[in-house]
Amino acid sequence: MDPEVIADPELRAPVEEVIGRLRARLAAIVREGRDSGELDGSLDPEETAATVVATVQGGYVLARATGSPASFDSAVRGLLALLAPRPAR
């Protein structure tokens, strides 16, 4: 989140484009998993995609700030636990 990039629409545009494509692809994967029964049927694909991106990015920032990958690893483990299939009742 370089302040110069954020302040400049021309510099920010490719970042927004990549993040948008990433979120769209992740949403499609979540939708496929939900439709096939591999993921919880109540998951909203777009919101889940946003959560995945935010978790990975946030974990990366925390790992860089602390100089340790532990924060990133913990965030990813938590995200995977949230996305794990639930046993049928």
PDB file of C-alpha atoms in Angstrom:
ATOM      1  CA  MET A   1       0.000   0.000   0.000  1.00  0.00           C
ATOM      2  CA  ASP A   2       2.593   2.486  -1.147  1.00  0.00           C
ATOM      3  CA  PRO A   3       1.081   5.966  -0.643  1.00  0.00           C
ATOM      4  CA  GLU A   4       2.344   7.086  -4.067  1.00  0.00           C
ATOM      5  CA  VAL A   5       0.574   4.188  -5.778  1.00  0.00           C
ATOM      6  CA  ILE A   6      -2.658   4.758  -3.862  1.00  0.00           C
ATOM      7  CA  ALA A   7      -2.663   8.461  -4.736  1.00  0.00           C
ATOM      8  CA  ASP A   8      -2.093   7.905  -8.451  1.00  0.00           C
ATOM      9  CA  PRO A   9      -5.013   6.386 -10.403  1.00  0.00           C
ATOM     10  CA  GLU A  10      -2.680   5.385 -13.253  1.00  0.00           C
ATOM     11  CA  LEU A  11      -0.402   3.421 -10.923  1.00  0.00           C
ATOM     12  CA  ARG A  12      -3.301   1.992  -8.931  1.00  0.00           C
ATOM     13  CA  ALA A  13      -5.260   0.756 -11.975  1.00  0.00           C
ATOM     14  CA  PRO A  14      -3.147  -2.343 -12.739  1.00  0.00           C
ATOM     15  CA  VAL A  15      -3.155  -3.318  -9.060  1.00  0.00           C
ATOM     16  CA  GLU A  16      -6.936  -3.013  -8.932  1.00  0.00           C
ATOM     17  CA  GLU A  17      -7.206  -5.028 -12.162  1.00  0.00           C
ATOM     18  CA  VAL A  18      -5.080  -7.895 -10.859  1.00  0.00           C
ATOM     19  CA  ILE A  19      -6.893  -7.996  -7.527  1.00  0.00           C
ATOM     20  CA  GLY A  20     -10.228  -7.933  -9.350  1.00  0.00           C
ATOM     21  CA  ARG A  21      -9.227 -10.851 -11.587  1.00  0.00           C
ATOM     22  CA  LEU A  22      -7.883 -12.765  -8.607  1.00  0.00           C
ATOM     23  CA  ARG A  23     -11.092 -12.261  -6.633  1.00  0.00           C
ATOM     24  CA  ALA A  24     -13.208 -13.263  -9.635  1.00  0.00           C
ATOM     25  CA  ARG A  25     -11.227 -16.492 -10.131  1.00  0.00           C
ATOM     26  CA  LEU A  26     -11.370 -17.330  -6.436  1.00  0.00           C
ATOM     27  CA  ALA A  27     -15.128 -16.675  -6.420  1.00  0.00           C
ATOM     28  CA  ALA A  28     -15.517 -19.068  -9.366  1.00  0.00           C
ATOM     29  CA  ILE A  29     -13.533 -21.738  -7.498  1.00  0.00           C
ATOM     30  CA  VAL A  30     -15.652 -21.269  -4.374  1.00  0.00           C
ATOM     31  CA  ARG A  31     -18.818 -21.454  -6.498  1.00  0.00           C
ATOM     32  CA  GLU A  32     -17.596 -24.701  -8.086  1.00  0.00           C
ATOM     33  CA  GLY A  33     -16.756 -26.174  -4.690  1.00  0.00           C
ATOM     34  CA  ARG A  34     -20.079 -25.085  -3.237  1.00  0.00           C
ATOM     35  CA  ASP A  35     -22.042 -26.455  -6.200  1.00  0.00           C
ATOM     36  CA  SER A  36     -20.212 -29.796  -6.067  1.00  0.00           C
ATOM     37  CA  GLY A  37     -20.763 -30.115  -2.319  1.00  0.00           C
ATOM     38  CA  GLU A  38     -17.064 -29.859  -1.489  1.00  0.00           C
ATOM     39  CA  LEU A  39     -17.639 -26.545   0.314  1.00  0.00           C
ATOM     40  CA  ASP A  40     -20.441 -25.342   2.564  1.00  0.00           C
ATOM     41  CA  GLY A  41     -23.452 -24.448   0.424  1.00  0.00           C
ATOM     42  CA  SER A  42     -24.085 -21.264   2.391  1.00  0.00           C
ATOM     43  CA  LEU A  43     -20.768 -19.670   1.372  1.00  0.00           C
ATOM     44  CA  ASP A  44     -21.098 -16.500  -0.672  1.00  0.00           C
ATOM     45  CA  PRO A  45     -18.476 -16.864  -3.426  1.00  0.00           C
ATOM     46  CA  GLU A  46     -17.639 -13.165  -3.748  1.00  0.00           C
ATOM     47  CA  GLU A  47     -17.413 -12.567   0.000  1.00  0.00           C
ATOM     48  CA  THR A  48     -15.353 -15.719   0.468  1.00  0.00           C
ATOM     49  CA  ALA A  49     -12.984 -14.650  -2.312  1.00  0.00           C
ATOM     50  CA  ALA A  50     -12.569 -11.264  -0.617  1.00  0.00           C
ATOM     51  CA  THR A  51     -11.817 -13.047   2.657  1.00  0.00           C
ATOM     52  CA  VAL A  52      -9.196 -15.273   1.036  1.00  0.00           C
ATOM     53  CA  VAL A  53      -7.412 -12.303  -0.531  1.00  0.00           C
ATOM     54  CA  ALA A  54      -7.589 -10.251   2.682  1.00  0.00           C
ATOM     55  CA  THR A  55      -6.310 -13.147   4.787  1.00  0.00           C
ATOM     56  CA  VAL A  56      -3.365 -13.892   2.533  1.00  0.00           C
ATOM     57  CA  GLN A  57      -2.451 -10.215   2.147  1.00  0.00           C
ATOM     58  CA  GLY A  58      -2.904  -9.528   5.860  1.00  0.00           C
ATOM     59  CA  GLY A  59      -0.869 -12.560   6.815  1.00  0.00           C
ATOM     60  CA  TYR A  60       1.871 -11.439   4.454  1.00  0.00           C
ATOM     61  CA  VAL A  61       1.930  -7.926   5.951  1.00  0.00           C
ATOM     62  CA  LEU A  62       2.084  -9.317   9.492  1.00  0.00           C
ATOM     63  CA  ALA A  63       4.854 -11.738   8.568  1.00  0.00           C
ATOM     64  CA  ARG A  64       6.877  -8.927   7.015  1.00  0.00           C
ATOM     65  CA  ALA A  65       6.269  -6.672  10.015  1.00  0.00           C
ATOM     66  CA  THR A  66       7.377  -9.310  12.512  1.00  0.00           C
ATOM     67  CA  GLY A  67      10.109 -10.858  10.381  1.00  0.00           C
ATOM     68  CA  SER A  68       8.561 -14.275  10.879  1.00  0.00           C
ATOM     69  CA  PRO A  69       6.319 -16.411   8.675  1.00  0.00           C
ATOM     70  CA  ALA A  70       4.358 -17.561  11.737  1.00  0.00           C
ATOM     71  CA  SER A  71       1.636 -14.917  11.298  1.00  0.00           C
ATOM     72  CA  PHE A  72       1.144 -15.844   7.659  1.00  0.00           C
ATOM     73  CA  ASP A  73       1.090 -19.566   8.411  1.00  0.00           C
ATOM     74  CA  SER A  74      -1.418 -19.071  11.226  1.00  0.00           C
ATOM     75  CA  ALA A  75      -3.714 -16.962   9.038  1.00  0.00           C
ATOM     76  CA  VAL A  76      -3.659 -19.564   6.255  1.00  0.00           C
ATOM     77  CA  ARG A  77      -4.349 -22.433   8.684  1.00  0.00           C
ATOM     78  CA  GLY A  78      -7.313 -20.499  10.104  1.00  0.00           C
ATOM     79  CA  LEU A  79      -8.678 -19.783   6.644  1.00  0.00           C
ATOM     80  CA  LEU A  80      -8.351 -23.429   5.611  1.00  0.00           C
ATOM     81  CA  ALA A  81     -10.170 -24.488   8.790  1.00  0.00           C
ATOM     82  CA  LEU A  82     -13.030 -22.132   7.932  1.00  0.00           C
ATOM     83  CA  LEU A  83     -13.248 -23.543   4.407  1.00  0.00           C
ATOM     84  CA  ALA A  84     -12.990 -27.200   5.439  1.00  0.00           C
ATOM     85  CA  PRO A  85     -15.974 -29.325   4.448  1.00  0.00           C
ATOM     86  CA  ARG A  86     -18.434 -29.907   7.255  1.00  0.00           C
ATOM     87  CA  PRO A  87     -19.737 -33.389   7.960  1.00  0.00           C
ATOM     88  CA  ALA A  88     -23.311 -33.957   6.843  1.00  0.00           C
ATOM     89  CA  ARG A  89     -25.843 -34.038   9.666  1.00  0.00           C
TER      90      ARG A  89
END
